[in-house]
XYZ file of C-alpha atoms in Angstrom:
779
model
C 62.198 85.166 76.418
C 64.938 83.255 78.199
C 68.521 84.198 78.807
C 70.960 82.021 80.634
C 74.583 80.903 80.764
C 74.576 77.144 80.183
C 76.289 74.564 82.320
C 78.338 71.808 80.704
C 75.157 69.884 79.901
C 73.795 72.693 77.744
C 75.753 71.715 74.653
C 72.897 71.155 72.207
C 73.827 74.020 69.824
C 77.479 72.912 69.730
C 76.467 69.310 69.085
C 74.108 70.610 66.400
C 76.970 72.317 64.603
C 78.992 69.086 64.672
C 76.016 67.154 63.275
C 75.646 69.703 60.498
C 79.279 69.193 59.507
C 78.784 65.420 59.542
C 75.621 65.773 57.470
C 77.368 67.918 54.886
C 80.114 65.305 54.459
C 77.804 62.343 53.980
C 76.439 61.109 50.668
C 72.867 60.306 49.708
C 71.504 57.031 51.069
C 68.869 55.165 48.979
C 66.036 53.597 50.965
C 63.476 51.032 49.743
C 64.983 51.014 46.247
C 63.935 48.422 43.606
C 65.976 45.228 43.717
C 67.872 44.149 40.599
C 66.321 46.954 38.563
C 67.721 50.329 37.443
C 66.176 53.146 39.486
C 66.279 56.916 39.058
C 69.249 58.110 41.105
C 69.573 61.596 39.650
C 68.551 63.773 36.703
C 70.977 66.198 35.129
C 70.463 68.849 32.457
C 73.054 69.899 29.904
C 71.833 73.080 28.208
C 73.443 74.392 25.044
C 72.453 77.791 23.751
C 73.209 81.484 23.812
C 72.150 81.945 27.446
C 73.806 83.465 30.487
C 74.631 81.261 33.473
C 71.721 82.733 35.413
C 69.287 82.217 32.499
C 70.424 78.592 32.205
C 69.721 78.057 35.913
C 66.216 79.486 35.486
C 65.571 77.366 32.385
C 66.833 74.232 34.156
C 64.429 74.851 37.024
C 61.564 75.207 34.541
C 62.559 72.045 32.673
C 62.907 70.080 35.897
C 59.318 70.977 36.778
C 58.214 69.209 33.564
C 59.653 65.832 34.525
C 57.201 62.965 34.555
C 56.288 61.855 38.090
C 58.066 58.562 37.479
C 61.297 60.472 36.804
C 61.403 62.359 40.103
C 63.845 61.185 42.764
C 62.785 62.539 46.168
C 65.543 63.276 48.685
C 64.747 64.128 52.302
C 66.828 64.537 55.444
C 66.315 61.929 58.132
C 67.443 62.938 61.607
C 69.727 60.294 63.113
C 69.067 57.814 60.312
C 71.457 54.922 60.969
C 73.085 56.992 63.703
C 73.683 60.224 61.806
C 71.786 62.903 59.942
C 71.956 62.067 56.232
C 70.100 62.865 53.013
C 67.914 59.891 52.102
C 66.558 58.960 48.648
C 63.100 57.628 49.512
C 61.378 55.017 47.281
C 63.249 55.922 44.086
C 61.172 54.958 40.995
C 62.243 52.316 38.515
C 63.807 53.877 35.446
C 61.495 53.505 32.438
C 62.322 54.925 29.014
C 58.604 55.631 28.490
C 58.693 58.039 31.447
C 61.765 59.728 29.991
C 60.004 60.022 26.611
C 56.985 61.643 28.259
C 59.316 64.051 30.040
C 60.861 65.028 26.679
C 57.370 65.714 25.288
C 56.497 67.899 28.269
C 59.815 69.766 28.092
C 59.519 70.305 24.339
C 56.083 71.837 24.842
C 57.575 74.148 27.482
C 60.394 75.230 25.146
C 57.863 75.999 22.419
C 55.871 78.122 24.865
C 59.050 80.046 25.730
C 59.719 80.801 22.045
C 62.362 78.156 21.267
C 60.487 76.632 18.327
C 63.558 74.849 16.925
C 64.663 73.247 20.181
C 66.123 69.761 20.429
C 65.915 67.528 23.526
C 67.435 64.076 23.919
C 68.401 61.945 26.883
C 70.985 59.318 27.789
C 70.601 57.055 30.866
C 73.819 56.106 32.638
C 73.543 53.168 35.082
C 76.155 52.443 37.736
C 76.008 49.283 39.862
C 76.958 49.772 43.524
C 77.427 46.623 45.612
C 78.835 46.932 49.159
C 78.135 43.267 49.968
C 75.805 44.124 52.860
C 72.706 45.033 50.905
C 71.262 44.133 47.487
C 73.128 45.733 44.607
C 71.996 49.202 43.618
C 71.440 49.935 39.909
C 71.766 53.709 40.128
C 70.630 55.425 36.933
C 71.503 59.028 36.231
C 69.400 60.398 33.377
C 71.227 63.065 31.391
C 68.973 65.391 29.367
C 70.710 67.263 26.537
C 68.833 70.440 25.633
C 69.744 72.578 22.636
C 67.721 75.748 22.527
C 68.753 76.978 19.047
C 67.497 80.435 18.086
C 64.824 82.202 20.092
C 61.886 83.350 17.960
C 61.056 87.000 18.554
C 58.084 89.191 17.734
C 58.387 91.343 14.630
C 55.003 92.938 13.966
C 52.053 92.987 16.391
C 48.589 94.005 15.198
C 45.164 94.033 16.851
C 42.261 93.504 14.466
C 39.058 93.506 16.518
C 35.814 93.169 14.571
C 34.000 95.779 16.651
C 34.427 99.526 16.248
C 34.137 100.384 19.949
C 36.384 97.568 21.101
C 38.902 98.467 18.409
C 38.906 102.062 19.664
C 39.465 100.918 23.251
C 42.290 98.657 22.074
C 44.004 101.393 20.064
C 43.739 103.874 22.942
C 45.420 101.430 25.333
C 48.300 100.265 23.161
C 50.828 101.974 25.441
C 49.903 99.375 28.083
C 50.483 96.365 25.844
C 52.627 93.459 27.050
C 53.883 92.814 23.518
C 56.766 94.786 22.015
C 58.763 94.277 18.856
C 61.799 92.173 19.680
C 60.209 90.432 22.678
C 60.395 86.613 22.839
C 57.522 84.834 21.130
C 56.421 83.362 24.460
C 52.994 82.007 25.311
C 53.026 83.749 28.698
C 53.421 87.203 27.131
C 50.634 86.529 24.647
C 48.335 85.227 27.409
C 49.058 88.330 29.485
C 48.137 90.532 26.542
C 44.866 88.637 25.948
C 44.039 88.904 29.656
C 44.776 92.639 29.526
C 42.313 93.105 26.697
C 39.636 91.042 28.441
C 40.062 93.127 31.601
C 39.996 96.343 29.561
C 36.725 95.396 27.874
C 35.107 94.291 31.146
C 36.056 97.593 32.740
C 34.132 99.331 29.972
C 30.790 97.597 30.193
C 31.410 94.246 28.487
C 30.355 92.066 31.406
C 30.323 88.691 29.626
C 33.427 89.097 27.488
C 35.872 86.239 28.070
C 39.336 85.037 27.179
C 37.872 82.437 24.848
C 36.583 85.126 22.460
C 40.119 86.134 21.427
C 42.892 84.322 19.598
C 46.405 85.030 18.426
C 47.294 84.151 14.845
C 51.015 83.969 14.078
C 53.194 83.421 11.046
C 56.955 82.858 10.791
C 57.081 83.512 7.030
C 57.004 86.956 5.454
C 54.702 86.369 2.487
C 55.855 89.580 0.812
C 59.168 88.019 -0.141
C 57.360 85.255 -2.077
C 55.690 87.594 -4.561
C 56.392 86.596 -8.224
C 57.829 90.022 -8.900
C 60.677 89.404 -6.448
C 63.944 88.321 -8.077
C 65.136 85.177 -6.225
C 68.753 86.186 -6.917
C 68.332 89.731 -5.624
C 70.868 90.493 -2.865
C 68.201 92.039 -0.624
C 66.028 88.929 -1.022
C 68.888 86.634 -0.052
C 69.809 88.842 2.893
C 66.225 88.740 4.180
C 66.182 84.941 3.952
C 69.500 84.778 5.882
C 68.193 87.132 8.560
C 65.022 85.052 8.970
C 67.147 81.929 9.394
C 69.657 83.355 11.886
C 67.225 85.599 13.777
C 63.793 84.072 13.292
C 60.809 86.341 13.865
C 57.071 85.996 14.147
C 54.255 88.231 12.917
C 51.371 88.172 15.403
C 47.790 89.274 14.921
C 45.249 89.318 17.746
C 41.651 89.020 16.586
C 38.273 87.538 17.463
C 38.247 83.759 17.486
C 36.277 82.281 14.556
C 32.701 81.581 15.647
C 32.907 83.861 18.711
C 29.762 84.335 20.808
C 28.089 87.574 19.673
C 26.047 87.749 22.895
C 29.258 88.241 24.863
C 30.170 91.357 22.903
C 27.474 93.439 24.589
C 27.716 96.464 26.871
C 25.867 96.505 30.224
C 24.779 99.146 32.755
C 24.124 98.711 36.483
C 20.463 98.217 37.444
C 19.160 97.335 40.922
C 21.658 96.438 43.645
C 20.265 94.298 46.464
C 22.355 93.777 49.603
C 21.871 91.074 52.220
C 24.178 92.432 54.990
C 23.484 89.665 57.536
C 22.813 86.721 55.259
C 22.988 83.190 56.642
C 21.335 80.069 55.259
C 20.750 78.651 58.754
C 20.171 81.663 60.987
C 17.855 83.479 58.561
C 15.582 80.562 57.732
C 12.083 81.223 59.006
C 12.805 84.895 59.765
C 10.892 87.765 58.177
C 13.347 90.208 56.585
C 13.174 93.986 56.676
C 13.372 95.483 53.175
C 14.496 99.107 52.891
C 15.402 101.141 49.805
C 18.396 103.346 50.625
C 19.506 106.413 48.658
C 17.486 105.217 45.618
C 20.529 103.110 44.635
C 20.349 100.139 46.975
C 17.812 97.755 48.436
C 18.743 96.295 51.846
C 17.271 92.980 52.902
C 18.132 92.672 56.596
C 17.221 89.987 59.130
C 18.882 91.237 62.326
C 19.868 94.858 61.669
C 23.511 94.238 62.556
C 25.072 96.883 60.314
C 24.543 100.534 59.468
C 23.308 100.954 55.934
C 25.238 104.183 55.392
C 28.540 102.445 56.130
C 27.793 99.597 53.703
C 26.733 102.022 50.972
C 29.996 103.940 51.391
C 31.920 100.778 50.552
C 30.056 99.994 47.312
C 31.893 101.586 44.413
C 29.165 101.558 41.771
C 25.742 103.152 41.481
C 22.543 102.607 39.535
C 22.934 103.649 35.897
C 26.745 103.364 35.908
C 28.476 101.585 33.062
C 29.490 98.163 34.347
C 33.128 98.229 35.456
C 34.601 94.961 36.684
C 37.474 96.717 38.455
C 35.054 98.675 40.634
C 32.821 95.664 41.126
C 35.679 93.444 42.353
C 36.992 96.326 44.449
C 33.645 96.255 46.262
C 33.782 92.485 46.796
C 37.387 92.599 48.010
C 36.569 95.481 50.323
C 33.962 93.454 52.206
C 36.250 90.416 52.194
C 39.002 92.461 53.856
C 36.757 93.484 56.757
C 36.655 91.112 59.722
C 32.947 91.750 60.214
C 32.055 89.325 57.399
C 33.111 85.707 57.044
C 31.918 85.015 53.487
C 31.073 87.345 50.599
C 29.097 85.991 47.649
C 27.435 87.755 44.734
C 25.258 87.215 41.688
C 25.213 89.218 38.455
C 21.782 88.934 36.834
C 21.450 90.337 33.282
C 17.860 91.266 32.420
C 16.912 89.204 29.385
C 17.665 91.014 26.154
C 18.179 94.428 27.768
C 21.545 96.073 28.491
C 20.975 96.127 32.276
C 22.515 93.883 34.926
C 21.185 93.606 38.500
C 23.581 92.866 41.350
C 22.933 90.879 44.518
C 25.489 90.870 47.369
C 25.253 88.183 50.066
C 27.337 89.116 53.130
C 27.586 86.409 55.797
C 28.556 87.946 59.175
C 31.497 86.742 61.174
C 31.202 85.987 64.877
C 30.962 89.390 66.513
C 32.931 88.579 69.668
C 35.940 86.340 70.150
C 38.043 85.717 73.231
C 41.614 84.479 73.346
C 43.751 83.708 76.379
C 47.483 83.021 76.537
C 49.920 81.929 79.197
C 53.574 82.845 78.754
C 56.739 82.044 80.632
C 60.439 82.909 80.706
C 63.533 82.061 82.684
C 66.549 84.324 83.167
C 69.588 82.898 84.891
C 72.440 85.403 85.269
C 75.746 84.265 86.728
C 77.566 87.593 86.704
C 80.634 87.680 88.950
C 79.108 90.489 90.983
C 75.372 89.944 90.566
C 73.592 86.595 90.592
C 69.847 86.117 90.176
C 67.431 83.529 88.855
C 64.246 85.061 87.483
C 61.232 82.905 86.655
C 58.638 84.863 84.677
C 54.992 83.849 84.440
C 52.337 85.864 82.638
C 48.815 85.619 81.303
C 46.677 87.757 79.037
C 43.124 87.671 77.822
C 41.832 89.555 74.786
C 38.271 90.363 73.759
C 37.765 91.266 70.089
C 34.654 92.949 68.727
C 34.606 92.638 64.921
C 31.641 94.972 64.485
C 32.108 97.792 66.954
C 29.580 100.584 66.354
C 27.760 98.413 63.741
C 30.231 99.677 61.127
C 32.787 96.836 60.900
C 35.154 98.681 63.220
C 37.500 96.309 65.048
C 37.865 96.841 68.796
C 40.349 94.816 70.834
C 40.573 94.956 74.614
C 43.501 93.221 76.301
C 44.183 92.559 79.995
C 47.618 91.298 80.952
C 49.274 90.342 84.215
C 52.791 89.007 84.671
C 55.269 88.496 87.452
C 58.911 87.600 87.882
C 59.872 85.361 90.777
C 63.401 85.490 92.135
C 64.491 82.094 93.391
C 67.369 83.749 95.242
C 66.569 86.399 97.826
C 63.250 88.220 97.292
C 60.505 85.921 96.076
C 58.458 88.346 93.943
C 60.830 90.486 91.899
C 58.532 92.191 89.382
C 54.806 92.542 88.873
C 53.106 94.126 85.883
C 49.438 94.694 85.067
C 48.165 96.424 81.942
C 44.964 97.343 80.135
C 44.919 98.128 76.414
C 42.020 99.130 74.181
C 42.433 99.628 70.423
C 39.729 100.609 67.942
C 40.498 100.398 64.223
C 38.179 102.194 61.808
C 38.377 100.952 58.173
C 38.241 104.475 56.728
C 39.729 107.937 57.199
C 38.134 109.979 59.983
C 37.180 112.660 59.177
C 36.365 111.649 55.605
C 38.867 113.254 53.244
C 37.634 113.153 49.663
C 40.743 114.938 48.360
C 42.903 111.895 49.166
C 43.942 109.868 46.082
C 41.933 106.663 45.707
C 44.975 104.349 45.846
C 45.720 105.589 49.392
C 42.104 105.774 50.565
C 41.233 102.174 49.622
C 43.359 100.596 52.369
C 43.207 103.481 54.812
C 42.739 102.820 58.537
C 42.124 105.161 61.451
C 43.460 103.886 64.787
C 42.547 104.920 68.325
C 44.715 103.459 71.100
C 44.543 103.721 74.884
C 46.615 101.796 77.411
C 47.273 101.944 81.140
C 49.970 99.900 82.882
C 51.589 99.536 86.268
C 54.973 97.898 86.765
C 56.409 97.258 90.208
C 60.003 96.110 90.521
C 60.508 95.775 94.237
C 64.103 96.947 94.355
C 63.968 99.411 91.485
C 60.744 101.366 90.937
C 56.968 101.576 90.863
C 56.030 102.803 87.406
C 52.588 103.890 86.242
C 52.303 104.679 82.542
C 49.517 105.887 80.293
C 49.439 106.068 76.510
C 46.790 107.455 74.167
C 47.102 108.071 70.442
C 45.092 108.860 67.356
C 46.617 107.809 64.071
C 46.282 106.679 60.499
C 47.774 103.859 58.437
C 47.564 102.975 54.773
C 49.003 100.579 52.206
C 49.415 100.888 48.465
C 51.370 98.810 45.987
C 54.501 97.653 47.839
C 54.479 100.543 50.303
C 52.895 101.320 53.655
C 52.897 104.328 55.951
C 51.511 105.415 59.303
C 51.237 108.574 61.346
C 50.140 109.162 64.943
C 48.974 112.619 65.927
C 48.785 113.184 68.749
C 50.715 110.493 70.594
C 50.524 111.067 74.348
C 52.671 109.110 76.789
C 52.801 109.848 80.513
C 54.932 108.055 83.080
C 54.949 108.478 86.870
C 57.764 106.717 88.652
C 58.330 106.116 92.345
C 62.003 105.331 92.796
C 63.136 102.494 95.045
C 66.455 102.057 96.820
C 68.348 100.384 93.986
C 67.328 102.983 91.422
C 68.067 105.829 93.884
C 71.536 104.371 94.470
C 72.008 103.890 90.718
C 71.165 107.552 90.086
C 73.364 108.694 92.967
C 76.241 106.783 91.402
C 75.335 108.112 87.937
C 73.856 111.609 88.491
C 74.018 112.389 84.757
C 71.052 110.037 84.244
C 68.652 111.705 86.657
C 66.880 113.414 83.774
C 66.331 109.987 82.211
C 64.246 108.863 85.218
C 62.123 111.894 86.213
C 59.309 111.556 88.742
C 56.871 112.663 86.031
C 57.594 112.318 82.353
C 55.332 113.494 79.524
C 55.696 112.909 75.804
C 53.402 114.780 73.428
C 54.612 113.730 70.019
C 54.006 113.192 66.361
C 55.096 109.802 65.027
C 55.430 108.674 61.446
C 56.796 105.714 59.558
C 57.279 104.515 56.004
C 58.002 101.014 54.670
C 58.744 99.849 51.158
C 59.269 96.277 49.946
C 60.552 95.108 46.599
C 62.120 92.162 44.863
C 61.154 88.526 44.703
C 62.670 85.195 43.837
C 66.338 85.149 44.786
C 66.389 88.511 46.542
C 63.722 90.474 48.391
C 64.367 93.690 50.272
C 62.696 95.994 52.743
C 63.398 99.502 54.017
C 61.779 100.952 57.125
C 62.180 104.424 58.542
C 60.492 106.007 61.561
C 60.359 109.517 62.955
C 59.132 110.995 66.235
C 59.089 114.580 67.467
C 57.962 115.583 70.963
C 57.514 119.031 72.482
C 56.565 121.212 69.543
C 52.889 121.411 70.546
C 53.830 122.042 74.174
C 55.379 125.366 73.193
C 51.925 126.616 72.186
C 50.472 126.239 75.702
C 51.705 127.667 79.000
C 50.365 124.961 81.291
C 52.004 123.521 84.385
C 51.554 119.967 83.149
C 53.871 120.771 80.264
C 56.706 121.474 82.699
C 57.409 117.736 82.686
C 57.282 117.568 78.885
C 60.213 115.898 77.139
C 61.374 117.574 73.958
C 63.278 115.487 71.490
C 63.580 114.265 67.930
C 64.101 110.557 67.302
C 64.702 108.816 63.985
C 65.699 105.327 62.870
C 66.370 103.502 59.625
C 66.414 99.768 58.854
C 67.372 97.817 55.740
C 66.935 94.053 55.281
C 67.880 91.909 52.276
C 66.714 88.302 52.085
C 68.685 86.143 49.617
C 67.125 82.796 48.717
C 69.188 79.756 47.707
C 66.724 76.943 47.160
C 65.402 76.131 50.645
C 68.125 78.204 52.346
C 68.138 81.912 53.126
C 70.795 84.513 53.871
C 69.432 87.562 55.678
C 71.493 90.734 55.952
C 70.277 93.620 58.114
C 71.475 97.114 58.948
C 69.929 99.385 61.579
C 70.762 102.892 62.763
C 68.823 105.077 65.197
C 69.437 108.385 66.926
C 67.628 110.562 69.472
C 68.335 114.242 70.087
C 67.072 115.686 73.375
C 66.206 119.400 73.621
C 66.444 121.618 76.714
C 63.260 122.461 78.624
C 62.383 124.636 81.622
C 62.551 121.667 83.951
C 65.728 120.330 82.327
C 67.753 123.396 81.311
C 71.003 121.421 81.362
C 71.981 117.921 80.338
C 68.745 117.086 78.448
C 68.178 113.380 77.959
C 65.672 111.077 76.280
C 63.263 109.498 78.790
C 64.188 105.936 79.759
C 61.303 104.485 77.726
C 62.645 106.137 74.536
C 66.300 105.115 74.900
C 67.994 102.631 72.554
C 69.095 99.303 74.041
C 71.059 96.308 72.762
C 71.201 92.668 73.773
C 68.620 89.918 74.104
C 66.933 87.528 71.664
C 66.038 90.267 69.156
C 69.270 92.252 69.080
C 72.883 91.407 69.979
C 72.250 87.791 70.928
C 75.576 87.121 72.683
C 74.594 89.659 75.371
C 71.735 89.658 77.845
C 68.746 91.988 77.536
C 69.859 95.651 77.893
C 73.353 94.577 78.989
C 75.533 95.908 76.123
C 77.144 99.359 76.045
C 77.307 102.210 76.059
C 80.420 102.408 73.895
C 83.445 100.921 75.624
C 82.364 101.671 79.178
C 83.695 99.436 81.941
C 81.077 98.956 84.670
C 80.032 96.173 86.977
C 76.487 95.022 86.403
C 75.525 95.937 89.978
C 76.581 99.530 89.209
C 74.761 99.615 85.847
C 72.069 96.912 85.832
C 70.590 98.370 82.634
C 72.459 99.875 79.690
C 71.126 102.287 77.080
C 72.066 105.194 74.837
C 70.650 107.740 72.430
C 72.430 106.340 69.379
C 72.436 102.753 68.088
C 74.171 101.046 65.191
C 73.723 97.362 64.397
C 74.475 94.918 61.594
C 73.251 91.343 61.485
C 73.778 88.378 59.199
C 71.920 85.078 59.495
C 72.098 81.993 57.282
C 68.998 79.798 57.704
C 68.635 76.232 56.472
C 66.160 73.373 57.049
C 67.089 70.346 59.161
C 64.233 67.864 59.388
C 60.679 67.311 60.585
C 59.695 66.227 64.072
C 56.125 64.993 64.577
C 55.180 66.737 61.343
C 56.626 70.150 62.287
C 59.531 71.767 60.493
C 62.842 72.156 62.317
C 65.487 74.508 60.933
C 68.825 75.863 62.027
C 70.981 78.926 61.414
C 74.426 80.438 61.709
C 74.495 84.111 62.688
C 76.749 87.060 63.407
C 75.754 90.313 65.158
C 77.759 93.557 65.164
C 76.699 96.713 67.008
C 76.462 98.817 70.152
C 74.717 101.811 71.712
C 76.330 105.143 72.604
C 75.557 108.496 74.190
C 75.786 111.236 71.585
C 77.332 113.649 74.097
C 80.048 112.908 76.631
C 78.782 111.460 79.887
C 81.103 111.731 82.921
C 79.501 108.694 84.548
C 80.180 106.463 81.548
C 83.746 107.095 80.332
C 84.286 106.084 76.702
C 80.543 105.661 76.362
C 79.980 108.493 73.880
C 79.983 108.437 70.077
C 83.321 109.448 68.521
C 85.007 109.310 65.135
C 86.558 105.986 66.159
C 83.180 104.456 67.028
C 84.073 101.354 65.018
C 86.487 100.367 67.787
C 83.502 100.139 70.168
C 81.556 97.707 68.011
C 80.628 94.494 69.788
C 80.723 91.291 67.757
C 78.855 88.082 68.523
C 78.291 84.862 66.628
C 76.386 81.664 67.138
C 73.943 79.065 65.912
C 70.385 78.094 66.759
C 67.285 76.048 66.191
C 63.873 77.124 64.881
C 60.732 75.098 65.552
C 57.881 75.980 63.196
C 54.524 75.038 64.755
C 52.601 76.719 61.903
C 50.812 79.188 64.195
C 54.047 80.225 65.950
C 57.806 79.887 65.541
C 59.870 79.148 68.652
C 63.512 80.134 68.367
C 66.511 78.939 70.367
C 69.754 80.864 69.753
C 73.184 80.244 71.278
C 75.441 83.312 71.168
C 79.166 83.675 71.852
C 81.060 86.930 72.394
C 83.787 87.358 69.781
C 84.691 90.964 70.670
C 83.350 92.566 73.851
C 83.693 96.344 74.366
C 81.959 96.301 77.789
C 83.242 93.467 79.959
C 83.137 93.882 83.732
C 86.203 95.753 85.068
C 87.690 92.582 86.496
C 88.020 91.356 82.868
C 89.259 94.646 81.414
C 92.272 92.921 79.829
C 89.868 91.292 77.341
C 88.165 94.540 76.284
C 87.759 94.930 72.496
C 90.076 92.015 71.784
C 89.093 89.400 69.246
C 88.325 85.969 70.697
C 89.708 87.023 74.083
C 88.360 84.836 76.875
C 86.495 82.910 74.157
C 84.738 79.898 75.676
C 82.637 77.713 73.346
C 80.601 76.483 76.319
C 80.365 79.890 77.955
C 77.800 81.471 75.665
C 74.244 82.621 76.228
C 71.056 80.806 75.268
C 68.264 83.060 74.057
C 64.687 81.946 73.517
C 62.457 84.086 71.325
C 59.239 83.985 69.355
C 59.389 84.284 65.549
C 62.440 85.529 63.699
C 64.680 88.237 65.172
C 64.276 90.504 62.141
C 60.709 91.031 60.952
C 60.434 90.747 57.166
């Protein structure tokens, strides 16, 4: 992360904004276009039919995808092409009526698949000659496609006639799950989904070989009953039925076996022998003598190196000898082994036994590399030119991680990380901060202890997590902090939801205060409980996330909860004298709107912590400093430095309050993201953003006047805006944001006349540059 106030030379984001305005005002430039020939300049669709504006946009997108390759005009953005950033039409194809005719054929087929059986599609090329005298004349051809949908055919009656008593019974029993309903469009996709549903249903009930090709849908747009000789052609009801069929055409659909279907594929199978090769490798196992062991009378293990426990593998196979073949359970087994990092490749064979109704299974599991090591070097620069406090901090860090993908021979994933970092102050003290940490995490791919009462949909993706970390942070003028964290927890995913719980979560911090922190606490005695010599958290943590939506709008909600101190009341131990008691909750909502290649992200966040009195802190209870809410930096209010916003509308010099925090936070963010160009093959994008928020103390704090939450909290909201660049290197996204203060509730006292005033002391070149990794709001 990097935070600095730029000098006059740091004007890249401002120049970027100017370039974006120029780009938006410039027209498309053709490059390498055919000389003296009409070329495809643009394609436009004119859709007539009883469709909403949104439905027409969707249909146009579908029709555009059916254009012949020789009808596609490709526009890209070229950075600084001919001096400016402009959209460029690259190698536009020569217009050929044959290509347009093929496009009409493709689009007509699409309309038929969507249920518009009476559609009409024509086209009209319009060529305009542009000659500026400097380059060869351009014969720009805009191809206008005129699409008339006419009436949409809808399903009237749907019947399933399966020439097999058992399959017919399965079909009838599952009709509530059908994809076809009376009144639905007569669309190929719906019919295909229904056929796929039936195939899956049959395969889940023993029919191993049954395939899509054994079924067919027979449809008819004419009600033969009205053609019976006994019907009077002048009967009013007859005429009304003919009119209804013309104005609202319908289709009668019957799903049946395809003529000449393969009888051998309509056969039920049961599971026979299951043979597992847990450490299979074509190269490593050649020439080795395997060990063959029959386990639990259900499985035969053929092992070459004894890398895995047989009990663990057997627990993750969801079928047994004699079971009716069920493709859902079979694929669940395959996907389960694929999801575990212990195996690199999972292959299988299903071997029916001749004419019998038994199928033998062979699973070939190719192990992944057991150990892997990664090392990273990281850096940051923080230049602060506060009127009172000036410092240049150069941060350098390194970490190395060892991953064991098969810890305990049961596909448990263990990760051990060592990290060391330091901050060097180029003014005054040389070494400002040093930090060393050790972290060890073990993830078990199952619930421990095994809980059979848990519903299967939760148990399938269940993880048990054990975490231990130890860290020491020395900031020469502030503190020497030693912290320890240990937790046991669970996480699971199902459908579009995920949840986690940690119980217990133990955090212990021992702090040795240095002169600056001692002075800070002397000046702000209300915060002494925030920085105790010994702080203990014994908590329960939980979180829930749900995602939904796709296409033009996708959304996510996250909520987290933590409670500390409840268990401490059950034990009268001296160590619990330093226990913090509190309840902390937060809620986050993100909505991602998609407009072609552009995105608008809106985010809201609120969090609160409520401290509870203890024996050691009978008055003025506070959250510990490592549980406080902070604002500012590359992932929060980007027009402010890290932990330099708030609380409320407090006026303090930075030397008197070098860090800012609170026990309540409210924040809103909006960011519009759009692509720019490619540099050396990597995507470069930009954004425009606005941040609104602050942190507060819930209760009045005499050391921070106007820093507590009140009914007029909205007056304390800070507002920032800015722009930025995003460099997508595939494996990582590097983000450069430039933030400007629009409304500042916490300026230094010398600038108090600008407090909470819009665009007061607004300096376009006086913003803050933030460097971050990945996007500021995780989606």
